[in-house]
PDB file of C-alpha atoms in Angstrom:
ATOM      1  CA  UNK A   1     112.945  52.621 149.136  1.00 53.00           C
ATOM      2  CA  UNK A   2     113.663  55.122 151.951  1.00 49.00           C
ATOM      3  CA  UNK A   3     110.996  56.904 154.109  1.00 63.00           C
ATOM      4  CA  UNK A   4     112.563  60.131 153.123  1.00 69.00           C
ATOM      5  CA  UNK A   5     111.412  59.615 149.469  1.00 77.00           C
ATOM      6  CA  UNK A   6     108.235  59.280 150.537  1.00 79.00           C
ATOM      7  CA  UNK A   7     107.543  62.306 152.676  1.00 83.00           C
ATOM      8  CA  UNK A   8     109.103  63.979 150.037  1.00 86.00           C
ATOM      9  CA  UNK A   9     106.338  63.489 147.415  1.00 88.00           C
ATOM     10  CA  UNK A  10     103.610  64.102 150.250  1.00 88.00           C
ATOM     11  CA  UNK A  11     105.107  67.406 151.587  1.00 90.00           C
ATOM     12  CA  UNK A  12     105.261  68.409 147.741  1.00 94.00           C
ATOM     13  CA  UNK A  13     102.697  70.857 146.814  1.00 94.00           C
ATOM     14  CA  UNK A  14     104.266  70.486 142.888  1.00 97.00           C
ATOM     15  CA  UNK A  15     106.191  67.219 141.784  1.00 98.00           C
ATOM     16  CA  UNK A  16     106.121  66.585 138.118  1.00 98.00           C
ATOM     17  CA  UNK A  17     107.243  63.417 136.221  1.00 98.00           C
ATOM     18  CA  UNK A  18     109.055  63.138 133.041  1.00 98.00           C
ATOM     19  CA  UNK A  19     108.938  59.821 131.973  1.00 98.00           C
ATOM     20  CA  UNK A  20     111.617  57.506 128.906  1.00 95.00           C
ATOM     21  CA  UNK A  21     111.043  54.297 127.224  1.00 92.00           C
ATOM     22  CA  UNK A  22     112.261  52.895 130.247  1.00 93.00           C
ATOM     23  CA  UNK A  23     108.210  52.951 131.470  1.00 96.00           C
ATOM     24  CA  UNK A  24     106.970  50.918 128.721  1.00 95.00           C
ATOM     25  CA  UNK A  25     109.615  48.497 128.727  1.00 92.00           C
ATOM     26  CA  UNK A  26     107.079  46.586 131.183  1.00 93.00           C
ATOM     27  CA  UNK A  27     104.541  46.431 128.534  1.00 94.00           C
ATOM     28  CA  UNK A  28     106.064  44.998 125.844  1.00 90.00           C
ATOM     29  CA  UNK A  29     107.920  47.945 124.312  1.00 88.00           C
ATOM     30  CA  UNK A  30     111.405  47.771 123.504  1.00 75.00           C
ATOM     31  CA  UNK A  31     113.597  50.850 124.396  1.00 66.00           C
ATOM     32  CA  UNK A  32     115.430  52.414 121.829  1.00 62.00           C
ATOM     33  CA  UNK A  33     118.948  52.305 123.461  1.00 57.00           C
ATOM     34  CA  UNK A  34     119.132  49.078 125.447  1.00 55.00           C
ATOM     35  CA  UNK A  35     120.582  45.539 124.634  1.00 54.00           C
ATOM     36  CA  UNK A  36     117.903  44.641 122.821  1.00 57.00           C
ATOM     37  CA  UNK A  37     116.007  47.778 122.058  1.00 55.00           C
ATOM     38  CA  UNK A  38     114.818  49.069 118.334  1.00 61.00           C
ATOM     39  CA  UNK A  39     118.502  50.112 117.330  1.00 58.00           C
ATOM     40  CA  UNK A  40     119.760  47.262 117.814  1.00 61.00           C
ATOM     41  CA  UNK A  41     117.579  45.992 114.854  1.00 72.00           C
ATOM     42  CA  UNK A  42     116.690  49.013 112.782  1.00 75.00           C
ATOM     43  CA  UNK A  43     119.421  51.865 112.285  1.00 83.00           C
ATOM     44  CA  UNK A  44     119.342  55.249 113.688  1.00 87.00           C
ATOM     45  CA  UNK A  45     118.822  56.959 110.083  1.00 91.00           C
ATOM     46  CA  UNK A  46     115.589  55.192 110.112  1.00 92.00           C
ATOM     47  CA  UNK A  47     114.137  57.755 112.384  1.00 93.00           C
ATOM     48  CA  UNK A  48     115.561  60.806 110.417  1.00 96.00           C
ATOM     49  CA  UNK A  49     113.119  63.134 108.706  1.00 97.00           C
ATOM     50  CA  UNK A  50     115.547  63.987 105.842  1.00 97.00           C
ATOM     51  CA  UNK A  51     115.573  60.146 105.520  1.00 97.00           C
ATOM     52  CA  UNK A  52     111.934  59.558 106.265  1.00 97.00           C
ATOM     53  CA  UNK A  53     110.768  61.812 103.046  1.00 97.00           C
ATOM     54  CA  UNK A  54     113.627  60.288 101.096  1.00 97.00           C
ATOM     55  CA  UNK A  55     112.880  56.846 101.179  1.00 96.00           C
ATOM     56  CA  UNK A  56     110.108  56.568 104.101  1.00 97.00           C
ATOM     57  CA  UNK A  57     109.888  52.329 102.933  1.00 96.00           C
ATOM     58  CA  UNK A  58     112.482  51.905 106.173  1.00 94.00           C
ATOM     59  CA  UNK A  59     110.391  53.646 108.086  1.00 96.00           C
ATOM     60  CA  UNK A  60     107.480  51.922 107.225  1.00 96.00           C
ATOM     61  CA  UNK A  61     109.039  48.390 107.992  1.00 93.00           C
ATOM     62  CA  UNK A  62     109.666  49.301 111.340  1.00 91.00           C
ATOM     63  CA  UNK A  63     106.188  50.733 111.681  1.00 92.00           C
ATOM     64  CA  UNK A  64     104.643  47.286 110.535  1.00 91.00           C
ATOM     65  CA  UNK A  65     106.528  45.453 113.168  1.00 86.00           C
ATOM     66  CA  UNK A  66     106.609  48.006 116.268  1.00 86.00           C
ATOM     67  CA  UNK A  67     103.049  50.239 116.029  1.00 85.00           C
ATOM     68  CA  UNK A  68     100.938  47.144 116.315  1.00 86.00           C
ATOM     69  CA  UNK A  69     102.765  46.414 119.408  1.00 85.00           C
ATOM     70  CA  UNK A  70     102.137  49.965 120.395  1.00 87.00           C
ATOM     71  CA  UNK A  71      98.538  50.717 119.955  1.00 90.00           C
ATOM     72  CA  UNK A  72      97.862  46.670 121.652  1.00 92.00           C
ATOM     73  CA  UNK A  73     100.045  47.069 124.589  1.00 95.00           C
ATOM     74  CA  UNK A  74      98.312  47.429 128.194  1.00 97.00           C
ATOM     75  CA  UNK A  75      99.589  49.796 130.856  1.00 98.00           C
ATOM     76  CA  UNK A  76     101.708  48.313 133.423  1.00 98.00           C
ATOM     77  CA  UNK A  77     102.024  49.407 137.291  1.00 97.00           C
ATOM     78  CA  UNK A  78     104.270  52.588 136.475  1.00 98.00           C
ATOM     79  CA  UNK A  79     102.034  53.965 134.543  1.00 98.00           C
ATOM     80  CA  UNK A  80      99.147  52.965 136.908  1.00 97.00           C
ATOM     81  CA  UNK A  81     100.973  54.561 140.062  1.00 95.00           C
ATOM     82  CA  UNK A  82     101.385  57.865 138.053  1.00 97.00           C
ATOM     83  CA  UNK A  83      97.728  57.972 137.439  1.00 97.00           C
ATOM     84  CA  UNK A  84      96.830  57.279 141.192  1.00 94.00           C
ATOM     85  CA  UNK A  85      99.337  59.637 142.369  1.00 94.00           C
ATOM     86  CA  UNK A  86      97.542  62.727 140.163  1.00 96.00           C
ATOM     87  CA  UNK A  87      94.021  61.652 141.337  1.00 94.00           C
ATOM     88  CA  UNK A  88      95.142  62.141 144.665  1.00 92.00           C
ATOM     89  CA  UNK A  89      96.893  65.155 144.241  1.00 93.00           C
ATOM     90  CA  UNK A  90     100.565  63.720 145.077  1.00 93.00           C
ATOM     91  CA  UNK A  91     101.188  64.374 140.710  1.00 96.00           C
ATOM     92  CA  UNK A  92     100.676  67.836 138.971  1.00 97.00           C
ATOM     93  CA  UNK A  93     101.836  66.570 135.664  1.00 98.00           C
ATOM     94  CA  UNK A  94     103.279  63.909 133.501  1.00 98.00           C
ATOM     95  CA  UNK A  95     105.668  64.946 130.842  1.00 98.00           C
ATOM     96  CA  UNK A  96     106.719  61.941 128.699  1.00 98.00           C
ATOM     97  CA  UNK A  97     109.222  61.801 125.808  1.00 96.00           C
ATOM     98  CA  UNK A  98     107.295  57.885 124.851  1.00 95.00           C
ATOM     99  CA  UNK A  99     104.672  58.206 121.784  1.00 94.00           C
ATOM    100  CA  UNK A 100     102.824  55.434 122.716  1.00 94.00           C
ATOM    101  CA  UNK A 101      99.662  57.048 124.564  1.00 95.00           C
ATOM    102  CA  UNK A 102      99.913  54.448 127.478  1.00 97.00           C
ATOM    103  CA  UNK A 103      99.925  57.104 130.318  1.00 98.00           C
ATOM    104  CA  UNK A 104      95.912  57.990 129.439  1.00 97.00           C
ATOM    105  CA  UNK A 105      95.158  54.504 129.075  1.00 97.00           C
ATOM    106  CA  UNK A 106      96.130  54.234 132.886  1.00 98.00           C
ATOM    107  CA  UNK A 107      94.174  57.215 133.217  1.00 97.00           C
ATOM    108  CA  UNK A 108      96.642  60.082 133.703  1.00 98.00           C
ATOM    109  CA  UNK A 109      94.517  63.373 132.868  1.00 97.00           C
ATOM    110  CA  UNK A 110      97.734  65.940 132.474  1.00 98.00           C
ATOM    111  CA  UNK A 111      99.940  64.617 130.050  1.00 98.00           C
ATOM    112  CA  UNK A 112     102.710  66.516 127.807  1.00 98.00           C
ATOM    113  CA  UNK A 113     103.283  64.279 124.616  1.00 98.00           C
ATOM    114  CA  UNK A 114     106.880  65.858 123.742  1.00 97.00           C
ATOM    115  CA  UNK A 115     106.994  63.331 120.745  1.00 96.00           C
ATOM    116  CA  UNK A 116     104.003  63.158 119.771  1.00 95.00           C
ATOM    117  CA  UNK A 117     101.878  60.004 119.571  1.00 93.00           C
ATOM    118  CA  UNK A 118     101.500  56.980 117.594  1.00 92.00           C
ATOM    119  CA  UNK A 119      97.816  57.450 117.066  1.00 92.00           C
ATOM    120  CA  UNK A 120      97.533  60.245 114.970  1.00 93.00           C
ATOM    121  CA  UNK A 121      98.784  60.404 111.375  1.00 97.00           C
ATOM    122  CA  UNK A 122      98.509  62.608 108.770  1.00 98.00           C
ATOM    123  CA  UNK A 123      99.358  63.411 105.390  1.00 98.00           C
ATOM    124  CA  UNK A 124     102.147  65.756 105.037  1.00 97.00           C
ATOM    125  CA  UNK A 125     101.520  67.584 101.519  1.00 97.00           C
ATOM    126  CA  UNK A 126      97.147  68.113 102.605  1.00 98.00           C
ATOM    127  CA  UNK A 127      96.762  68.008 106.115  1.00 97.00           C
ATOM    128  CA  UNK A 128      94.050  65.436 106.003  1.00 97.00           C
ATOM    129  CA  UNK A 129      94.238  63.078 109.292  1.00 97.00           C
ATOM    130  CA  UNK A 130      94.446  59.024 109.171  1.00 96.00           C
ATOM    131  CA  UNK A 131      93.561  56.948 112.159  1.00 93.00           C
ATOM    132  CA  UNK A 132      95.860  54.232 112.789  1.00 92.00           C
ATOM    133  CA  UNK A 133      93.666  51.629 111.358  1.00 92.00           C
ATOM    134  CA  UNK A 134      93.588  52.713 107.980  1.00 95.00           C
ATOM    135  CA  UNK A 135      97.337  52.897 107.929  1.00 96.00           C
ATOM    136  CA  UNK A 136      97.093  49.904 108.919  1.00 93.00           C
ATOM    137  CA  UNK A 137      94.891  48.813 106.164  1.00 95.00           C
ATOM    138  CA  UNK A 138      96.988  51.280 103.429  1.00 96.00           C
ATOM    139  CA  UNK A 139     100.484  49.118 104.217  1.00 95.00           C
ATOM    140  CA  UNK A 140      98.234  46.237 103.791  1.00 94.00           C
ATOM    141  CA  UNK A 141      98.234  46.834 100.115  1.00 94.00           C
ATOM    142  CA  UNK A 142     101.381  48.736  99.459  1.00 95.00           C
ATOM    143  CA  UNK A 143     104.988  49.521 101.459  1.00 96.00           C
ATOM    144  CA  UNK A 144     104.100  53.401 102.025  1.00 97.00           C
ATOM    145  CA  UNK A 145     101.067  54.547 102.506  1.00 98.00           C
ATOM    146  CA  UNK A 146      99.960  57.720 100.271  1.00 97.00           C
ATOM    147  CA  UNK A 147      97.090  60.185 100.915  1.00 97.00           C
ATOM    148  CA  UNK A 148      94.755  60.647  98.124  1.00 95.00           C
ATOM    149  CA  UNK A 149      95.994  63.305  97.413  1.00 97.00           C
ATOM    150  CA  UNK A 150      99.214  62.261  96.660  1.00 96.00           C
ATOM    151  CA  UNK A 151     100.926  63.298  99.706  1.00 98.00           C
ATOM    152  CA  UNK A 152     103.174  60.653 102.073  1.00 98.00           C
ATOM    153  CA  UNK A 153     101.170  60.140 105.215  1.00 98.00           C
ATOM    154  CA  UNK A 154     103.016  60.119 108.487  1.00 98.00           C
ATOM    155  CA  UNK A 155     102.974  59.630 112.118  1.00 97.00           C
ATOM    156  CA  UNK A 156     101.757  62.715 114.394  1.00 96.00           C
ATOM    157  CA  UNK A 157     106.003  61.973 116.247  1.00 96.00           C
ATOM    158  CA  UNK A 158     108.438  64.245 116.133  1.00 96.00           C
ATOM    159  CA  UNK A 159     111.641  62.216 113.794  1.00 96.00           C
ATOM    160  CA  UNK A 160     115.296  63.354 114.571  1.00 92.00           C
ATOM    161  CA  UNK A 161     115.824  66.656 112.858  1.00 94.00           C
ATOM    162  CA  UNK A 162     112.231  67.883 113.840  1.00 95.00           C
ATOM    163  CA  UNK A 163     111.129  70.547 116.404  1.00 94.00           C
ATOM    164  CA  UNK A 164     109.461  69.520 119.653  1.00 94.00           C
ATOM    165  CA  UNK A 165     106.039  70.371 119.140  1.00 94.00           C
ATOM    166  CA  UNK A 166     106.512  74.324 120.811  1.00 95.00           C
ATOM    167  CA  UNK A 167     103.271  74.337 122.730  1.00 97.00           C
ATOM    168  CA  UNK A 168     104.385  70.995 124.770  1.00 97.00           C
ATOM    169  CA  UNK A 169     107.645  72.214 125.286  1.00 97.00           C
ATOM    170  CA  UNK A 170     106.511  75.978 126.100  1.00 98.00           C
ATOM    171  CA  UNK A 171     104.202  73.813 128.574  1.00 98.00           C
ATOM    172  CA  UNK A 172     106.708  71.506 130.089  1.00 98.00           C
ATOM    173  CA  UNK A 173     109.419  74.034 130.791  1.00 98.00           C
ATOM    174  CA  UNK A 174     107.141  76.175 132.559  1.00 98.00           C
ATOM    175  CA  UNK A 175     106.319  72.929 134.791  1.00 98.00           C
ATOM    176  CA  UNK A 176     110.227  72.009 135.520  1.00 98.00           C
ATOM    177  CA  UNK A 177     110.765  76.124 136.469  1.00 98.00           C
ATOM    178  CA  UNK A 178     107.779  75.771 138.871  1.00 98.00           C
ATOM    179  CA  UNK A 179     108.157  72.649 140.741  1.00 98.00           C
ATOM    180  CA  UNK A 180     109.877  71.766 143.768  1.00 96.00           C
ATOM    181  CA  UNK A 181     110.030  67.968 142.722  1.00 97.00           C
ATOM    182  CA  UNK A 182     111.035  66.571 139.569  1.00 98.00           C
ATOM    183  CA  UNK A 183     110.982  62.512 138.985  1.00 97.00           C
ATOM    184  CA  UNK A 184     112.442  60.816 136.224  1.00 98.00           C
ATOM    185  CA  UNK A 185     111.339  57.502 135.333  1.00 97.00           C
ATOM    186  CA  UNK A 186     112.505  55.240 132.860  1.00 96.00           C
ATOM    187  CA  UNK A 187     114.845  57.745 131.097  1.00 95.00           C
ATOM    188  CA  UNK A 188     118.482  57.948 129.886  1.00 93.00           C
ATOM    189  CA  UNK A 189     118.186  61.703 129.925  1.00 93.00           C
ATOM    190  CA  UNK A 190     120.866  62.296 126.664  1.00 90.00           C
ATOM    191  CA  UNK A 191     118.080  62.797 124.244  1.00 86.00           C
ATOM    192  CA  UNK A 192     117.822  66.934 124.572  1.00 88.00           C
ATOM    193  CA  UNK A 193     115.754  69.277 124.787  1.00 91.00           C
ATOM    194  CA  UNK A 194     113.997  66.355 126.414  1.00 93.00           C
ATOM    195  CA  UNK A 195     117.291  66.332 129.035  1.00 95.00           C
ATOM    196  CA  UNK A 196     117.206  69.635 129.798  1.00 97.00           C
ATOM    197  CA  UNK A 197     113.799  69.978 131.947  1.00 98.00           C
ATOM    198  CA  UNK A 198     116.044  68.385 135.052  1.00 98.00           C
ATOM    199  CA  UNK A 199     118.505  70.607 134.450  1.00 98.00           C
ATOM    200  CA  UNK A 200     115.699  73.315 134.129  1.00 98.00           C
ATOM    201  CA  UNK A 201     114.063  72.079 137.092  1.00 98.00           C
ATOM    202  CA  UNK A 202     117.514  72.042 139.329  1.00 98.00           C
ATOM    203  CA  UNK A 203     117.847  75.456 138.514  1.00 98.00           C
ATOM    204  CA  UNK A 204     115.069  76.495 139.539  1.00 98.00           C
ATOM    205  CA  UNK A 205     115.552  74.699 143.584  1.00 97.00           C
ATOM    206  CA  UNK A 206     113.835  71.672 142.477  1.00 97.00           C
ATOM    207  CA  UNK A 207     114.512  68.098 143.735  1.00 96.00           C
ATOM    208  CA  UNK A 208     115.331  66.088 141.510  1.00 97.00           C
ATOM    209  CA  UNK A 209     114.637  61.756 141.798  1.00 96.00           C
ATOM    210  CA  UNK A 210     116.269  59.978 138.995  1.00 96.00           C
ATOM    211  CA  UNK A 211     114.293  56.494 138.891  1.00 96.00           C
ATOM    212  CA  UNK A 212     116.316  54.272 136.212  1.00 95.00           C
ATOM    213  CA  UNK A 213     117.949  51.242 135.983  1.00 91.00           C
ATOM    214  CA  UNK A 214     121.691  52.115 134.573  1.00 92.00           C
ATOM    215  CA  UNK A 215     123.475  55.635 134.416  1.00 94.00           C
ATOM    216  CA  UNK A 216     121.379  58.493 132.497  1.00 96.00           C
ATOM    217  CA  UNK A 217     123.178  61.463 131.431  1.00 94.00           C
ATOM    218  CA  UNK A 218     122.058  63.811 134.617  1.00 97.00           C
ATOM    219  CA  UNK A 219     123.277  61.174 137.662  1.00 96.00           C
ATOM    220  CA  UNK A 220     125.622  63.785 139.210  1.00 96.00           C
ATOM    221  CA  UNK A 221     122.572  66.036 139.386  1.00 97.00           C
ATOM    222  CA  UNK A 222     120.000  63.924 141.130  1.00 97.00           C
ATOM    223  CA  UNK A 223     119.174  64.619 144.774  1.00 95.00           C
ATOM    224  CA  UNK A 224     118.752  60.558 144.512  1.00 94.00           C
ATOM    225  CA  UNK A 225     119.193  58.225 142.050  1.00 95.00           C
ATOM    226  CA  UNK A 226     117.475  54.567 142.737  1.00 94.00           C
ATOM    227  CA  UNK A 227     119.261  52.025 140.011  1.00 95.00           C
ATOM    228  CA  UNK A 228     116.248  50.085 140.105  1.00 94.00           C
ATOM    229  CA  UNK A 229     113.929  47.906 138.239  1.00 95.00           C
ATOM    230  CA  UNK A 230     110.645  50.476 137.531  1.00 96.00           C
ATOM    231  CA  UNK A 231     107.685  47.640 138.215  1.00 96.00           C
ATOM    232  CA  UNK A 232     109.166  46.696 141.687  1.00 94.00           C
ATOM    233  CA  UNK A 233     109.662  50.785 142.432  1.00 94.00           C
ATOM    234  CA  UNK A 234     106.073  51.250 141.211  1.00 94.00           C
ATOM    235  CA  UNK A 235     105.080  48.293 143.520  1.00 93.00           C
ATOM    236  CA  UNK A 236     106.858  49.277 146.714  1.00 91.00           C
ATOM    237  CA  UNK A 237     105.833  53.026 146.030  1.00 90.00           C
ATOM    238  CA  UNK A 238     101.899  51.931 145.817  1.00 89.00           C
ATOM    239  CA  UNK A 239     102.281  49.774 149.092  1.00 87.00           C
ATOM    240  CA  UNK A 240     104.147  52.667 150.832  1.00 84.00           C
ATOM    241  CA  UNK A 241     102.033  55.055 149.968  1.00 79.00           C
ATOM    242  CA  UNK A 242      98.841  53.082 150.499  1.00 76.00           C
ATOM    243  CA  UNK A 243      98.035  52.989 147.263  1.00 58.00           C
ATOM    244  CA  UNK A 244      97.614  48.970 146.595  1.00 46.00           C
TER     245      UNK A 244
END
């Protein structure tokens, strides 16, 4: 990793990070679009809201065998260096596209959910919120889990064919017009409007760092792109930085 990089983040007064699937790969959670990532096993229609309320059983199979995963899994050195980095100033903000809340376990304060998380539910007809566990405990006895009031309960994430949640993505596009330095970590970048805070961010004089291993969508725009694997980046970064 070049010196440059690194004086880079310390001259920064603003440097945000938007963060993929990519990040949790290290802790046990598959990526959506890799070799062996989720769609390899479950198809894309799984995660459409039009199919969700139609037959949400598919949905539900997937959540017995991936949310567990989820809400266990441990944060891994990425998301460690990210928290470091905003307790000592170096990180105004972490935007992340992943649901599964792993940034404030490391201890990241400022974090933009853009999908929403896999610890809230809710039911969709009432309102009434579910914690995880007594999903959990629902799919135990049945394939869906139903409110008492009759309503289908659901995940707090945003499906394909839902809005972003407007107050995160008010939020994180005022971030990518207002920084000088924009990292990417961990994302593919084709998933909009997720894709378009770099693009946002460019236009606006911003650096951009594309941190990923394989192409992502926005390559041609990065001021760098490091094709590299995101533990040993987070590891060298740390040392660099005298963070370790």
């Amino acid at each position: 990793m070049g010196k440059d990089l690194i004086d880079e983040l310390k001259k920064s007064h603003y440097t945000v990070a938007l963060t993929g699937a990519g990040v949790s790969t290290g802790s046990g959670i598959p990526d959506f679009r890799g070799s062996n990532g989720v769609y390899s096993k479950y198809p894309e229609y799984v995660f459409d809201i039009d199919h969700f309320y139609t037959d949400p059983s598919d949905f539900y199979r997937f959540w017995k065998e991936a949310f567990p995963l989820m809400i266990q899994a441990k944060p891994n050195n990425v998301h460690l260096l990210l928290a470091e980095l905003e307790r000592i100033g170096l990180l105004k903000v972490v935007i992340t596209q992943n649901i599964d809340g792993l940034h404030q376990k490391a201890g990241s304060k400022n974090v933009i959910e853009l999908h929403g998380n896999i610890h809230e539910h809710y039911c969709s007809r009432c309102k009434k919120k579910y914690e995880v566990e007594k999903v959990k405990e629902l799919l135990q006895k049945r394939s869906v889990p139903y409110c008492n009031c009759g309503g289908l309960i659901r995940p707090n994430i945003v499906f394909f064919g839902e809005n972003l949640p407007s107050e995160a993505l008010k939020e994180a596009i005022e971030h990518a017009k207002s920084c000088n330095v924009m990292i990417v970590l961990g994302s593919s970048l084709v998933v909009y409007p997720a894709a378009q805070l770099p693009i946002i961010a460019k236009d606006h004089n911003a650096m951009l760092i594309i941190v990923n291993r394989g192409k992502t969508g926005l390559d041609d725009l990065a001021d760098l792109k490091l094709d590299v694997d995101l533990i040993g980046f987070a590891n060298d970064l740390s040392e660099q930085l005298q963070l370790a």
